[in-house]
Every structure is written in C-alpha cells, then in structure tokens.
Short mmCIF file of C-alpha atoms in Angstrom, two decimals:
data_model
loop_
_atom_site.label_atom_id
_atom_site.label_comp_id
_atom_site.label_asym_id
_atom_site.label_seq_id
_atom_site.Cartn_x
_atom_site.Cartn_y
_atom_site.Cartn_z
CA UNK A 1 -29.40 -43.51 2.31
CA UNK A 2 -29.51 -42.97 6.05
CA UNK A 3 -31.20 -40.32 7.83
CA UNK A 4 -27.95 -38.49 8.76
CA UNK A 5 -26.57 -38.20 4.82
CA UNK A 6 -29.94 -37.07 4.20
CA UNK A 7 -29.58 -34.19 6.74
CA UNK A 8 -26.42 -33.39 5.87
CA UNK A 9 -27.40 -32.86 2.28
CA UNK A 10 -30.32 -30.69 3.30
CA UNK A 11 -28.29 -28.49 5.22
CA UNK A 12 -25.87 -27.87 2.59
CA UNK A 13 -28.33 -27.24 0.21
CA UNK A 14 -29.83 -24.27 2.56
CA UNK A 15 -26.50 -22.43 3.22
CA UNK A 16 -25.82 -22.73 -0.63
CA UNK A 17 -29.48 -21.80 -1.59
CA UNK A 18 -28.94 -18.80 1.55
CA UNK A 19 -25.29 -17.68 0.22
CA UNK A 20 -27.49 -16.88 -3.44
CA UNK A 21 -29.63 -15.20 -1.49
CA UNK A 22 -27.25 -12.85 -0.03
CA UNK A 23 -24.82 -12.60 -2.99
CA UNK A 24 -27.93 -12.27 -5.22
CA UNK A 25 -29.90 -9.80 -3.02
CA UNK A 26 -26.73 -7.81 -2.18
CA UNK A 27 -24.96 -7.52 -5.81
CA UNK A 28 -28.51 -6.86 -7.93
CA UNK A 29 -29.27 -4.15 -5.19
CA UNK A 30 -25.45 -2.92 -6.20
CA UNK A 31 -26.15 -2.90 -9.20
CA UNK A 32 -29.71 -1.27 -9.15
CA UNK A 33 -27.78 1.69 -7.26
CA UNK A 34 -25.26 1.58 -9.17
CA UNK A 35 -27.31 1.90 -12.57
CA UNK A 36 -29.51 4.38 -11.10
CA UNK A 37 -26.33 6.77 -10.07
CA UNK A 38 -24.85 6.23 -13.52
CA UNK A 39 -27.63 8.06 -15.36
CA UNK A 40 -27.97 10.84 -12.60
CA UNK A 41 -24.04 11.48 -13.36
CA UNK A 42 -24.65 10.83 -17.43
CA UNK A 43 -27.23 13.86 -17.03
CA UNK A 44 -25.25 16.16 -14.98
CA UNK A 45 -22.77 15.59 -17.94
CA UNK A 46 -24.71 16.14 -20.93
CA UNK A 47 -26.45 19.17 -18.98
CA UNK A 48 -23.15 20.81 -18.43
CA UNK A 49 -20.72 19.91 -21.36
CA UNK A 50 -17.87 22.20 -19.58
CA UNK A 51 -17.56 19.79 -16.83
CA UNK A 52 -15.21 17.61 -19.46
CA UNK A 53 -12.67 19.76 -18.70
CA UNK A 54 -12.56 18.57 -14.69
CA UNK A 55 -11.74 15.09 -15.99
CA UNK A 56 -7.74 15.61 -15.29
CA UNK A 57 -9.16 16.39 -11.72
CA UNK A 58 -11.25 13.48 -11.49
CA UNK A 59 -8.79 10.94 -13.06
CA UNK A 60 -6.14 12.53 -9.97
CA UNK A 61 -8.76 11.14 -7.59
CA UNK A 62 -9.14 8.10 -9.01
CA UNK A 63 -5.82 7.51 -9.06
CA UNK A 64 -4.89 8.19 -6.12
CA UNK A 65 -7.67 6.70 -4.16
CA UNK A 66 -6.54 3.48 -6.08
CA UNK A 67 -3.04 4.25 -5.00
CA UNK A 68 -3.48 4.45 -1.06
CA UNK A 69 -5.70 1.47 -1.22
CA UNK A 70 -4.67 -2.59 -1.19
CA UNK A 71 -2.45 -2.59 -4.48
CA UNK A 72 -4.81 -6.08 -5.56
CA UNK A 73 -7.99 -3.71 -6.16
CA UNK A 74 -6.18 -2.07 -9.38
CA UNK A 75 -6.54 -5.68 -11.40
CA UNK A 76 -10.00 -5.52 -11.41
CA UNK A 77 -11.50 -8.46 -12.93
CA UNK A 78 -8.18 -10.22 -14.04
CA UNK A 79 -7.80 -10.24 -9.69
CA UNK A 80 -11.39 -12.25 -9.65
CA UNK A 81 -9.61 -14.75 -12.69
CA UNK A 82 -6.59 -14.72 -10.69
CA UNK A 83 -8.45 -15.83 -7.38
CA UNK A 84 -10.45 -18.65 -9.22
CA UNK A 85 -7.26 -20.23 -10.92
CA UNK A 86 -5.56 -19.70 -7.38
CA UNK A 87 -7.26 -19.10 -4.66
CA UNK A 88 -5.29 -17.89 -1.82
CA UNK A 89 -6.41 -14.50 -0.34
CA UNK A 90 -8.80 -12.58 0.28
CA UNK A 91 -10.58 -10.24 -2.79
CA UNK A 92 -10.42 -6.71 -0.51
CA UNK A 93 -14.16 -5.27 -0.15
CA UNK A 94 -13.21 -2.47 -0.50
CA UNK A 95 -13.43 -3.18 -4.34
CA UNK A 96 -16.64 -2.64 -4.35
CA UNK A 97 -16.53 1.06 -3.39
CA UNK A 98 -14.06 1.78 -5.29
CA UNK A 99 -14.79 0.77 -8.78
CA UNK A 100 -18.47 2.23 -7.88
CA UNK A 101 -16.81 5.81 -7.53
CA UNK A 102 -14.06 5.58 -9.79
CA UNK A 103 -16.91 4.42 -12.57
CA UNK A 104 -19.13 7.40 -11.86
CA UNK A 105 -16.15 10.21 -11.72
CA UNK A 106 -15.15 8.43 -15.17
CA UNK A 107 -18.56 9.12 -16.24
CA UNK A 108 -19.45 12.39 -14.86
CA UNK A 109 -15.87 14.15 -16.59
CA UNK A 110 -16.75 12.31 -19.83
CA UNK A 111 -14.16 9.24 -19.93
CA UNK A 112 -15.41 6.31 -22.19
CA UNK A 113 -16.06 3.52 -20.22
CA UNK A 114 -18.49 0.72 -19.36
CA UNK A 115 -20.38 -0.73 -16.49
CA UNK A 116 -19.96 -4.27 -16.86
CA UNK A 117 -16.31 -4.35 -14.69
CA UNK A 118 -17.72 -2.39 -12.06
CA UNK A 119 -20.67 -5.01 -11.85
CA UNK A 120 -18.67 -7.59 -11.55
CA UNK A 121 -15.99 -6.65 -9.47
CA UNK A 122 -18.84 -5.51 -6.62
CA UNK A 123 -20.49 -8.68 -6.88
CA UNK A 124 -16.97 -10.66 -6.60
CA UNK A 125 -16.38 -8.40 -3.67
CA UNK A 126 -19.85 -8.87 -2.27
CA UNK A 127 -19.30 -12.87 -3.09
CA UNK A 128 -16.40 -13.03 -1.18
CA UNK A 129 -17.36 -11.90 2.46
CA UNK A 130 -19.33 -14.94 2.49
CA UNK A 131 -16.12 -17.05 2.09
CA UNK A 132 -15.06 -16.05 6.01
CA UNK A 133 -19.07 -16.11 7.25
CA UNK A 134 -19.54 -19.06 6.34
CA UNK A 135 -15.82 -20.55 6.76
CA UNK A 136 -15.57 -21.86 2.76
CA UNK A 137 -12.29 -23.99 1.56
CA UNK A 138 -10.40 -23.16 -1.59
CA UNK A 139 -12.71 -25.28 -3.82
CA UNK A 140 -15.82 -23.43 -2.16
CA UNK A 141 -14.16 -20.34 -2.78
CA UNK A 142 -14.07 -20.59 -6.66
CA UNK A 143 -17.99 -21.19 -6.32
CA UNK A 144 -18.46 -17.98 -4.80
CA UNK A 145 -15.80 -16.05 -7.78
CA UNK A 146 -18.55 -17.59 -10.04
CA UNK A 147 -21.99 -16.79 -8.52
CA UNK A 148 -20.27 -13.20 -7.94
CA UNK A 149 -19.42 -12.83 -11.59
CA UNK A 150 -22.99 -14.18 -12.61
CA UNK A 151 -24.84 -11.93 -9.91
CA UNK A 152 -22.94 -8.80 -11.18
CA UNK A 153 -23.24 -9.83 -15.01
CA UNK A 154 -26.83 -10.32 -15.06
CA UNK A 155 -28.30 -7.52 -12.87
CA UNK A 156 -26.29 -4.59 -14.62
CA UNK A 157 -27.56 -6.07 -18.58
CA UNK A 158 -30.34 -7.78 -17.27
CA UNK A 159 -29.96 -10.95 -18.98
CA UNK A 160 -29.81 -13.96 -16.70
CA UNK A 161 -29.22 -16.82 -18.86
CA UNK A 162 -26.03 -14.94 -20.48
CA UNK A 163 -24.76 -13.71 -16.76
CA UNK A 164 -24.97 -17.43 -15.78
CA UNK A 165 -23.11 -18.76 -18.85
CA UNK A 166 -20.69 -16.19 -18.59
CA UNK A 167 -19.85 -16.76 -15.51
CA UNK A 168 -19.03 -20.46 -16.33
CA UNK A 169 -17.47 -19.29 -19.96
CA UNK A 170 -15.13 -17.12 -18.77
CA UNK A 171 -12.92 -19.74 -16.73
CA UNK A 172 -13.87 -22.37 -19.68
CA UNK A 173 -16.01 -24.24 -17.53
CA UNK A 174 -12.48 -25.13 -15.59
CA UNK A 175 -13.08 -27.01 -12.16
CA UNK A 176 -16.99 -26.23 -12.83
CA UNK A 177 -18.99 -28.87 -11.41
CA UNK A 178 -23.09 -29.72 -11.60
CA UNK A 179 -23.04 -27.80 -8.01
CA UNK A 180 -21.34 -24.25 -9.30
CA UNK A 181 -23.41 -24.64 -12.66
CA UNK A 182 -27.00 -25.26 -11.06
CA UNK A 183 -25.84 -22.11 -8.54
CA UNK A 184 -24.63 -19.67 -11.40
CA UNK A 185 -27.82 -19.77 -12.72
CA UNK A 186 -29.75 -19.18 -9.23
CA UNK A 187 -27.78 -16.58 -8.37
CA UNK A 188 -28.10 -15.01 -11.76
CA UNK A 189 -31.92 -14.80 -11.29
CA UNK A 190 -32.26 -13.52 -8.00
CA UNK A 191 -30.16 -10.70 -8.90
CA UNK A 192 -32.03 -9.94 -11.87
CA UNK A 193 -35.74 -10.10 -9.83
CA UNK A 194 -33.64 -7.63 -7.48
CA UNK A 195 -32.91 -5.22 -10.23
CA UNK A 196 -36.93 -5.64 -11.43
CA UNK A 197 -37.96 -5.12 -7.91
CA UNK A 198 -36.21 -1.82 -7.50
CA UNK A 199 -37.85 -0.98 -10.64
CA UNK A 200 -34.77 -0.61 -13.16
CA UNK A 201 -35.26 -0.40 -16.99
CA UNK A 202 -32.77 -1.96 -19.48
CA UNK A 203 -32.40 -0.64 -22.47
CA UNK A 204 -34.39 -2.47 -25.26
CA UNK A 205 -33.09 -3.23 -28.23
CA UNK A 206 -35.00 -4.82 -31.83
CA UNK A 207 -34.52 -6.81 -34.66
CA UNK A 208 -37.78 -6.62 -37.19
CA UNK A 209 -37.02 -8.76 -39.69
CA UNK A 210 -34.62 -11.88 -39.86
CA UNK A 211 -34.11 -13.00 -43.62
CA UNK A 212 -34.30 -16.66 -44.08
CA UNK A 213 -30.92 -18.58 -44.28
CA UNK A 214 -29.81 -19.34 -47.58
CA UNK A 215 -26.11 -19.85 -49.19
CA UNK A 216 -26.04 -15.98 -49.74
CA UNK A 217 -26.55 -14.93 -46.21
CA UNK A 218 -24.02 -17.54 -45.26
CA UNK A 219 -21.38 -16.16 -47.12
CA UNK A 220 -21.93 -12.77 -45.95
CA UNK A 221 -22.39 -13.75 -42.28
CA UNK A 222 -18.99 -14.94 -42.67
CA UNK A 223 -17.46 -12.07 -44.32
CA UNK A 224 -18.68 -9.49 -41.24
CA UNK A 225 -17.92 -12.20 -38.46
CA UNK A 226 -14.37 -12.19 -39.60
CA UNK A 227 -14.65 -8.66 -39.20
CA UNK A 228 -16.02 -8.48 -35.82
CA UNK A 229 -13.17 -11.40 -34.58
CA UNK A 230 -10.63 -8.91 -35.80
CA UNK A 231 -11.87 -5.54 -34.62
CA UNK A 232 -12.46 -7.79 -31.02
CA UNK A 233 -8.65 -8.21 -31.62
CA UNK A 234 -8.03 -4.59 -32.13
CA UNK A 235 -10.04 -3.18 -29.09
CA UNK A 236 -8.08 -5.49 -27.03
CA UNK A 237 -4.61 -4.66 -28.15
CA UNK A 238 -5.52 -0.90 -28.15
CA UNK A 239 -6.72 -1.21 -24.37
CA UNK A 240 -3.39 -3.14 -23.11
CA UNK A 241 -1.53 -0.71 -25.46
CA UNK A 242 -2.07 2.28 -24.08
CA UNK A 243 -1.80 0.69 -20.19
CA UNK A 244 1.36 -0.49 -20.91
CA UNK A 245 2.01 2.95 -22.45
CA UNK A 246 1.11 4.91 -19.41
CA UNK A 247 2.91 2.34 -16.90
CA UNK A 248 6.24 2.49 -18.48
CA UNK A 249 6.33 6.16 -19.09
CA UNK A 250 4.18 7.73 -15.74
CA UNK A 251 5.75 6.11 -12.83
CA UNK A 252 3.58 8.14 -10.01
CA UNK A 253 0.34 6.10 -11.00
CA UNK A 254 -2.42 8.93 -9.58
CA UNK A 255 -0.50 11.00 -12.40
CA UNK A 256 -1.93 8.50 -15.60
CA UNK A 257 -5.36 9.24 -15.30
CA UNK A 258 -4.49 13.04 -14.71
CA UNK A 259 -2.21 13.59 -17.73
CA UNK A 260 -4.86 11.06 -19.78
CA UNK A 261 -7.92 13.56 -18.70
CA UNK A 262 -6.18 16.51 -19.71
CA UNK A 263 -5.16 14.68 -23.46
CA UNK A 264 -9.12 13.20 -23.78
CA UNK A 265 -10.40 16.64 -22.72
CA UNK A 266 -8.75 18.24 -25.58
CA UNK A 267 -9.62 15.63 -27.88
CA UNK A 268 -13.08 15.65 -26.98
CA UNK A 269 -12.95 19.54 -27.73
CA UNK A 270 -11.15 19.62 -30.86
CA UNK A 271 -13.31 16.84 -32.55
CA UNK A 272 -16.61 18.80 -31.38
CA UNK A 273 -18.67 15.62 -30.03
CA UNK A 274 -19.42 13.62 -27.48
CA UNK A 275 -21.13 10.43 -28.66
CA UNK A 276 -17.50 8.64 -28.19
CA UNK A 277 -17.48 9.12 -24.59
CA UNK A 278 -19.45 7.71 -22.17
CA UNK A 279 -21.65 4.19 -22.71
CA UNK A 280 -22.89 5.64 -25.89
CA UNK A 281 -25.95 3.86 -25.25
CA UNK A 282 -27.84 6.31 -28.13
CA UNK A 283 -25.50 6.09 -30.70
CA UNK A 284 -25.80 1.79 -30.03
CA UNK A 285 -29.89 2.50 -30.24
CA UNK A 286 -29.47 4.48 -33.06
CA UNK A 287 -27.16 1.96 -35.39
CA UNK A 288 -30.42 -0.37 -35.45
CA UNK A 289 -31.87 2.17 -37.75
CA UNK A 290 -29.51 4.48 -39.27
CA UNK A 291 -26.07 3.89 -40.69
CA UNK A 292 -23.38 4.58 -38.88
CA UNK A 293 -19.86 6.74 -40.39
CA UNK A 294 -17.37 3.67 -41.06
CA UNK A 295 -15.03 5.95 -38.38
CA UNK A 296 -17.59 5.56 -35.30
CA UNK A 297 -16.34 2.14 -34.12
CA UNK A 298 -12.57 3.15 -34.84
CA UNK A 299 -13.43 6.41 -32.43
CA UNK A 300 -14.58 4.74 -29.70
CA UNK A 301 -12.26 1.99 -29.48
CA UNK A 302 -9.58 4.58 -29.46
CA UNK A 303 -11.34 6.75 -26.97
CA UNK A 304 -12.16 3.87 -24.52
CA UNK A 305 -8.68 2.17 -25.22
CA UNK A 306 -6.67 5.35 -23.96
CA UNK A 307 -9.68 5.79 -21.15
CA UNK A 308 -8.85 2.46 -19.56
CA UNK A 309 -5.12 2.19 -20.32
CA UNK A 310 -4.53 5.74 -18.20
CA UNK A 311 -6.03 4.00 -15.40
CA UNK A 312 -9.97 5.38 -15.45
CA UNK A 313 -12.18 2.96 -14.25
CA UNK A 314 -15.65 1.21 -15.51
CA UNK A 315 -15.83 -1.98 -17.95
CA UNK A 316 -15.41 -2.50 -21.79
CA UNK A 317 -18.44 -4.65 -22.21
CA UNK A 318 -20.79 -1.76 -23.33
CA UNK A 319 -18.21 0.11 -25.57
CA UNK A 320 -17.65 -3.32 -27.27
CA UNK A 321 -21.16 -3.17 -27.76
CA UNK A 322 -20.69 0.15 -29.68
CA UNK A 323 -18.28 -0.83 -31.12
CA UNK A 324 -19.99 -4.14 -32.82
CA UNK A 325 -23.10 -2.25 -33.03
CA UNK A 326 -21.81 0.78 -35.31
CA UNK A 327 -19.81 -1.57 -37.14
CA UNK A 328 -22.29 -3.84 -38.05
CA UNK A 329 -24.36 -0.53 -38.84
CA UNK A 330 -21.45 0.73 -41.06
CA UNK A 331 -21.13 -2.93 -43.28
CA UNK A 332 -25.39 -2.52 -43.80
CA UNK A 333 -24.83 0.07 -46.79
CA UNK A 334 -22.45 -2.40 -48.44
CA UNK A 335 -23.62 -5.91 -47.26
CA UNK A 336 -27.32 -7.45 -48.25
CA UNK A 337 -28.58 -8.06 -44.75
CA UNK A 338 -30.92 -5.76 -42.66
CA UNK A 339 -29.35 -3.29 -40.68
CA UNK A 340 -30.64 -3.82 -37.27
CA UNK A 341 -29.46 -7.92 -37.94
CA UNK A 342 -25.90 -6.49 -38.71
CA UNK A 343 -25.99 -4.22 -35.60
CA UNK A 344 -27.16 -7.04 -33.24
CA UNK A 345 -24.35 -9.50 -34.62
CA UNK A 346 -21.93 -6.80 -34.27
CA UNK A 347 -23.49 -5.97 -30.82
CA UNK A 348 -22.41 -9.47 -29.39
CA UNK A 349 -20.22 -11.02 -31.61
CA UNK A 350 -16.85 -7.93 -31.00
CA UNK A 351 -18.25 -9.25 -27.04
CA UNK A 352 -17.86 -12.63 -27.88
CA UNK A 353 -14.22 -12.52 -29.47
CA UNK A 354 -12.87 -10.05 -27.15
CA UNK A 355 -14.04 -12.47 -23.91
CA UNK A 356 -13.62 -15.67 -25.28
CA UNK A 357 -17.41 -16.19 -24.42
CA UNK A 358 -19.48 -17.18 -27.61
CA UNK A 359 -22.26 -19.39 -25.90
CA UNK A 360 -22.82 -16.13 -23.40
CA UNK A 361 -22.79 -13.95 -26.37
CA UNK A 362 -25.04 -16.42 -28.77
CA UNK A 363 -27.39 -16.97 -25.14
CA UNK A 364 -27.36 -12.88 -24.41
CA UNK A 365 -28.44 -12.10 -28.24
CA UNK A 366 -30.96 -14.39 -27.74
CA UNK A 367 -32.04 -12.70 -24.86
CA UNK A 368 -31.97 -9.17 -25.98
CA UNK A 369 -32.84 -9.53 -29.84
CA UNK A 370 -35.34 -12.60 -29.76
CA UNK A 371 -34.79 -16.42 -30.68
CA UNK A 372 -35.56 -15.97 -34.03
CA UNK A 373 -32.33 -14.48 -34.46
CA UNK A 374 -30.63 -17.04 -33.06
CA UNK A 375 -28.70 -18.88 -36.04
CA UNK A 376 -27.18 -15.83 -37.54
CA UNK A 377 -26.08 -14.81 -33.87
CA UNK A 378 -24.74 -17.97 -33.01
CA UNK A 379 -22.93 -18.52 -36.41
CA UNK A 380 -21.23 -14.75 -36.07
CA UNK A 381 -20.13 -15.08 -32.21
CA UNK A 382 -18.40 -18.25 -33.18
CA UNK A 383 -16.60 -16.86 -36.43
CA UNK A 384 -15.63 -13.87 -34.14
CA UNK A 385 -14.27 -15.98 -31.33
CA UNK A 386 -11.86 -17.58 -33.18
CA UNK A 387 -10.54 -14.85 -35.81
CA UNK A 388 -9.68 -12.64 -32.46
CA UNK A 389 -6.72 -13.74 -30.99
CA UNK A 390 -5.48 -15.49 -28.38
CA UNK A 391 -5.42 -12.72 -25.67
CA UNK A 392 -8.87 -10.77 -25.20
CA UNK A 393 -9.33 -7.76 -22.80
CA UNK A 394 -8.72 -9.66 -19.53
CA UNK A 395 -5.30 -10.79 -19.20
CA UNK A 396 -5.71 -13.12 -16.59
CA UNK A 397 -8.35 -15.17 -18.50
CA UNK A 398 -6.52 -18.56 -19.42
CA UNK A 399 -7.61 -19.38 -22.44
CA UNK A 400 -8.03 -22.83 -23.47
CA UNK A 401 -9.90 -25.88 -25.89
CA UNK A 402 -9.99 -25.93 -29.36
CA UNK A 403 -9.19 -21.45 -30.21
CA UNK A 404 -5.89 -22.42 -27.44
CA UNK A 405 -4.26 -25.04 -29.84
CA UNK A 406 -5.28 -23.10 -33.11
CA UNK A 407 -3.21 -19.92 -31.91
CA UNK A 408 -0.37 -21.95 -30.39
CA UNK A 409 -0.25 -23.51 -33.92
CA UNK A 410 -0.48 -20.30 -35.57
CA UNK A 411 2.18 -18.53 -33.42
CA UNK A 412 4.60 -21.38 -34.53
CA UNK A 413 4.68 -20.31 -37.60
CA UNK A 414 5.62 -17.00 -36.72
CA UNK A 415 2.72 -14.89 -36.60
CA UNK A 416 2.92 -13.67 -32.73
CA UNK A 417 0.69 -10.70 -32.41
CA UNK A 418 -2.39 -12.77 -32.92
#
C-alpha cells in the first residue's frame, strides 16, 4: 500500500471519527437538555393538576406550529426511514426544535407520550447538517440517518449497545456496511459519556432473582411472549387508528390536537387519575414489585394511542414500556415466574414486536436488567417479534427477512389485519 492510499485512509477516518464527535457531542447534549426540561415540565404538572385542562390550548400550538412549518417535519421518524431508503433531500433542522417543544407542551398539559421520537428525530436533524459541511453523497448520507438514530437512542435511555443495534435493526441492517456498523456504535458512546458528563440519571430498574430454565418456565415464557407480540400489535393499530381517525374527519390539522386535548382532558377528569398520562415512569418502577390491575396496560395504550393519533408529539418507546411492564406485572398473579422477570420481559419484549427490533430489545434488557437475565429476555423479544404483525408503529419501516415472508404467507390466506 502506497503512501498516498495510506493518507487517504487516514483522513477519512478523522472526518468520520470528527462527524461522531459532533453528532455525538451535539445530540447527547440534546438530549441531556432535553431530559432535564422534561422533568421540570413533569413537576410543574403534577404540582398543579388543573393545568390538564390547558391541553386543548397547548395541542392548538402544536398544531399549528407544525402547520406553518416544512410539511416533512410532521412524519417524524417514518421521514428519517424515508430518507435512508431514499435519500434525496434535506431532513429540515428545524425538526429538532420542534419535536423538543411540541414534546414538553404534550407533557406539561398531561398528553401520554414518550421521549424516544423526540430523541431521535433531534439527533437525525443534528446528523444531517453535517451532510452539507462536509459535502456527503447519497450513500454517506444513510450513514449519518444511522449514527443520528443511534446518538439520539442511546443518550435519552442511556443504553449504548441497544442505541447502536437499533440503529442498524431498524432498517434490517439494509445497505449497512462494516463502516456504518463500527460508527453506530461510536457515536452511540460518545453520546452516552455526554449525557454522564452533564450529570443525567436514568432511571434504574431490577431483577432479584432469575429462576433457572427448565421445561416449565419454557412453556410459560411462551405463553406471555405471545401475549406481548399481540398487545405490540394492538398498540400499533390503536396509534395509526386514531391518526387516521383525526385526518379523515379534522381537515384544519392545528384543530386535531385541540379537539383531542379537550376529549383527553375530560377523560383524564372523569376517570380520577393520572398515572396513564405522561411517561408513567412510577407506575413502570412500581410493576417490578407490585401487581398491576389487568386494565393498566389497556389504559395507557388507549390514552397514548388517541395522544399521538390527534397529532401531540413525543415517542411511544416509553409507553410501550408501560405497557409491557404492567402487563407482565398483571400475568405475575396467574403465571409461576417472579414478578419483576415478567415486568422486564414485558418491558422490552411489547418494544421489540412493535419495532421489529428484537436483538436491540434482547441487547437493551441486558443492559438495564443484568446478563443473567438474558435467556428469558432474548427468548420473549423473539416470540413477541413475530406474533405482532407485519406493520409496527413506524410506517415507513420496511420490514423484511424471515417475520416479512411469514406475514405475506399468512395474509394469503386471508387473514389481512395481521
């Protein structure tokens, strides 16, 4: 190898190893703000309960800041699938200050929503003004969707591994090369140490005891994971439900979240709680310990379907994580397994069939719950993943491999709504 190809690699390597930098540096200090402004707007809330009834006002705002602004923003992260499978424009900056204040006036008013879109979409955002620095072709461009995705993903949950898998899983490794992979990790990391260095605390979660695997376990591991693939399936037909709802009949689209706020503030009265709005982040701590009402999970996934689908902005990732959490919770008074091992399969494995993502999922339970859950997590994110469906909560995701030609089979035979 001559001196020149030797340079030439070297250089590449430092604008690749400085675009991490900046993606990495930029998104986890997003998300650090971002994290830090979501509990100061969580405690305003639960401080002053009345405010609930300002969320028609603040779903108005929302709207119709997202209505004056580049049409593309609105997608959210199916614009960031959309751009990998095609890229051809631009993803508008101004994302990234958008979903930030549409997420926290979601949150302040009491809408149920996560963070994990808003994450995302400002580190795709971030990702992409590097694309004109730096003058990147189409095939660059797709690198920088993924390190985005991976920078936003693992500074808002901190778990790197998972935000770099993820970030790979969620275009099924399509066009992914040893390049994008090695970079998806690096970039994950970096914006994780940012998040650590502006001192941000994750929640923790634990699982005490982890039976040993026997042919009774088994069985049962299978019965719930068939039950977290389908309630994955029903959180994401409720969310494009109620969006297609809301499109067809609201034409004036700043109107959606205004007539939604004024139907969730009601319901939010009448049922006299508020542990379905918001993360939920307590009620997800608590289902470690203490079984959950077999309703909770329905609640929520109701609540944060309608949220979303009248155009109120935030993620789904952390209500799925309620959702599979309480769930799991719920099954413990019927099924032989420890509680907090039900809650932390249910935690990833409803993420795992509503993304399409099992390694991220088995990788991020890893991560959060310890190794030595690893088997049962892995067994129940793959059960889940295929007994979901074919279409998960983004619609842009193209879904292929083995789950692809299983569905394709299955809908031949009649049986569309899967």
């Amino acid at each position: 190898m001559d001196f020149q190809k030797i340079k030439q690699i070297m250089l590449i390597t430092l604008k690749w190893f400085f675009i991490c930098c900046l993606i990495g540096i930029f998104s986890g200090s997003a998300s650090a703000l971002f994290l830090v402004s979501l509990e100061f707007v969580t405690q305003i809330r639960i401080q002053n309960t009345w405010i609930i009834w300002l969320l028609p006002f603040g779903g108005l705002l929302i709207g119709y800041l997202y209505f004056i602004s580049d049409s593309k923003i609105t997608k959210g992260n199916n614009l960031l699938l959309e751009e990998y499978n095609k890229p051809e424009k631009r993803i508008p900056f101004m994302m990234a200050p958008l979903v930030l204040l549409g997420t926290l006036i979601t949150h302040l008013f009491g809408g149920s929503a996560g963070r994990e879109g808003t994450a995302v979409q400002m580190g795709g955002a971030i990702a992409d003004v590097c694309s004109s620095i730096f003058k990147l072709n189409h095939s660059e461009k797709r690198i920088l969707i993924i390190l985005g995705i991976s920078a936003g993903f693992a500074s808002v949950f901190g778990t790197p591994l998972a935000g770099a898998i993820f970030a790979l899983e969620i275009v099924f490794f399509s066009r992914i090369n040893f390049k994008s992979a090695v970079l998806s990790f690096a970039v994950a990391y970096i914006a994780y140490f940012t998040v650590e260095f502006w001192k941000i605390k994750h929640t923790h979660y634990n699982i005490p005891a982890v039976p040993d695997m026997n042919f009774t376990a088994f069985f049962w591991i299978i019965i719930v994971s068939i039950l977290f693939g389908f309630t994955a399936l029903l959180f994401s037909r409720s969310t494009h439900f109620w969006g297609k709802l809301f499109s067809k009949n609201i034409k004036y689209p700043p109107l959606r979240p205004f007539i939604g706020g004024t139907i969730l503030a009601v319901a939010i009265y009448f049922i006299g709680t508020t542990k379905y709005i918001g993360l939920g982040v307590p009620m997800i701590v608590e289902a470690f310990t203490v079984p959950n009402a077999p309703f909770d999970f329905l609640l929520k996934i109701l609540f944060t379907g309608f949220t979303l689908g009248a155009g109120f902005k935030g993620g789904e990732v952390t209500p799925l994580f309620f959702v599979g959490a309480t769930l799991g919770s719920a099954l413990s008074v019927c099924v032989p397994l420890p509680i907090a091992l039900l809650a932390g399969m249910g935690f990833v494995a409803v993420f795992s069939g509503a993304t399409h993502t099992p390694i991220a999922c088995t990788i991020m339970g890893m991560e959060l719950f310890g190794i030595n859950c690893g088997v049962y997590i892995g067994i129940a994110c793959i059960i889940a993943y295929f007994f979901s469906g074919n279409v998960g909560i983004y619609k842009s995701q193209i879904v292929k491999g083995p789950k692809s030609i299983l569905y394709q089979n299955i809908r031949k035979k009649g049986l569309k709504y899967l």
